């Protein structure tokens, strides 16, 4: 019985460690978040300066591009640990 409990504990610990993000993955995700934050700040700055529909569209495009780039970076980060070594 003790062996079964010990084996189950080791297996659970192994699964828990496997689910953790690596330092490199966390760093990449932080960079992705910074990219999105910068794009949001730039879009907000554009909206504050001029309120024309054309400027609003440009600001939306900047925001969307930043989000797309950030999402791609996060996807790449998520795949870092799942790629076989």
CSV table of C-alpha atoms in Angstrom, one decimal:
chain,number,residue,atom,x,y,z
A,1,UNK,CA,0.0,0.0,0.0
A,2,UNK,CA,2.8,2.4,0.9
A,3,UNK,CA,4.4,1.8,-2.5
A,4,UNK,CA,1.2,2.6,-4.3
A,5,UNK,CA,0.9,5.9,-2.4
A,6,UNK,CA,4.5,6.8,-3.0
A,7,UNK,CA,4.2,6.0,-6.7
A,8,UNK,CA,1.0,8.1,-7.0
A,9,UNK,CA,2.7,11.0,-5.2
A,10,UNK,CA,5.8,10.8,-7.5
A,11,UNK,CA,3.6,10.6,-10.6
A,12,UNK,CA,1.5,13.6,-9.4
A,13,UNK,CA,4.7,15.6,-8.7
A,14,UNK,CA,6.1,14.7,-12.1
A,15,UNK,CA,2.9,15.9,-13.8
A,16,UNK,CA,2.9,19.1,-11.8
A,17,UNK,CA,6.5,19.9,-12.8
A,18,UNK,CA,5.8,19.1,-16.4
A,19,UNK,CA,3.0,21.6,-16.4
A,20,UNK,CA,5.2,24.5,-15.2
A,21,UNK,CA,6.4,27.1,-17.6
A,22,UNK,CA,10.1,27.4,-18.1
A,23,UNK,CA,12.0,30.6,-17.4
A,24,UNK,CA,12.4,31.2,-21.1
A,25,UNK,CA,8.7,30.8,-21.7
A,26,UNK,CA,7.8,33.2,-18.9
A,27,UNK,CA,10.3,35.7,-20.3
A,28,UNK,CA,8.8,35.4,-23.8
A,29,UNK,CA,5.3,35.9,-22.4
A,30,UNK,CA,6.4,39.0,-20.5
A,31,UNK,CA,7.8,40.4,-23.7
A,32,UNK,CA,4.5,39.6,-25.5
A,33,UNK,CA,2.6,41.5,-22.8
A,34,UNK,CA,5.0,44.4,-23.1
A,35,UNK,CA,4.4,44.5,-26.9
A,36,UNK,CA,0.6,44.6,-26.4
A,37,UNK,CA,0.9,47.3,-23.7
A,38,UNK,CA,3.0,49.5,-25.9
A,39,UNK,CA,0.5,49.1,-28.8
A,40,UNK,CA,-2.4,50.0,-26.5
A,41,UNK,CA,-0.5,53.0,-25.1
A,42,UNK,CA,0.3,54.2,-28.7
A,43,UNK,CA,-3.4,53.8,-29.7
A,44,UNK,CA,-4.6,55.7,-26.7
A,45,UNK,CA,-2.1,58.5,-27.5
A,46,UNK,CA,-3.4,58.6,-31.0
A,47,UNK,CA,-7.0,58.8,-29.8
A,48,UNK,CA,-6.2,61.6,-27.3
A,49,UNK,CA,-4.6,63.8,-30.0
A,50,UNK,CA,-7.3,63.7,-32.6
A,51,UNK,CA,-10.8,62.3,-32.6
A,52,UNK,CA,-11.5,62.0,-36.3
A,53,UNK,CA,-12.9,58.7,-37.7
A,54,UNK,CA,-9.7,58.2,-39.7
A,55,UNK,CA,-7.5,58.6,-36.7
A,56,UNK,CA,-9.7,56.2,-34.7
A,57,UNK,CA,-9.3,53.6,-37.5
A,58,UNK,CA,-5.5,54.1,-37.4
A,59,UNK,CA,-5.5,53.7,-33.6
A,60,UNK,CA,-7.7,50.6,-33.9
A,61,UNK,CA,-5.2,49.2,-36.5
A,62,UNK,CA,-2.2,49.9,-34.2
A,63,UNK,CA,-4.0,48.2,-31.3
A,64,UNK,CA,-5.0,45.1,-33.5
A,65,UNK,CA,-1.5,44.8,-34.8
A,66,UNK,CA,0.0,44.9,-31.3
A,67,UNK,CA,-2.5,42.3,-30.1
A,68,UNK,CA,-1.8,40.0,-33.1
A,69,UNK,CA,2.0,40.2,-32.6
A,70,UNK,CA,1.6,39.6,-28.8
A,71,UNK,CA,-0.7,36.6,-29.5
A,72,UNK,CA,1.9,35.1,-31.9
A,73,UNK,CA,4.7,35.6,-29.4
A,74,UNK,CA,2.6,33.9,-26.6
A,75,UNK,CA,1.8,31.0,-28.9
A,76,UNK,CA,5.5,30.6,-29.7
A,77,UNK,CA,6.3,30.7,-26.0
A,78,UNK,CA,3.6,28.1,-25.2
A,79,UNK,CA,5.2,25.8,-27.9
A,80,UNK,CA,8.7,26.2,-26.4
A,81,UNK,CA,8.2,23.6,-23.7
A,82,UNK,CA,6.0,21.3,-25.8
A,83,UNK,CA,8.6,21.0,-28.6
A,84,UNK,CA,10.5,17.7,-28.2
A,85,UNK,CA,14.2,18.2,-27.4
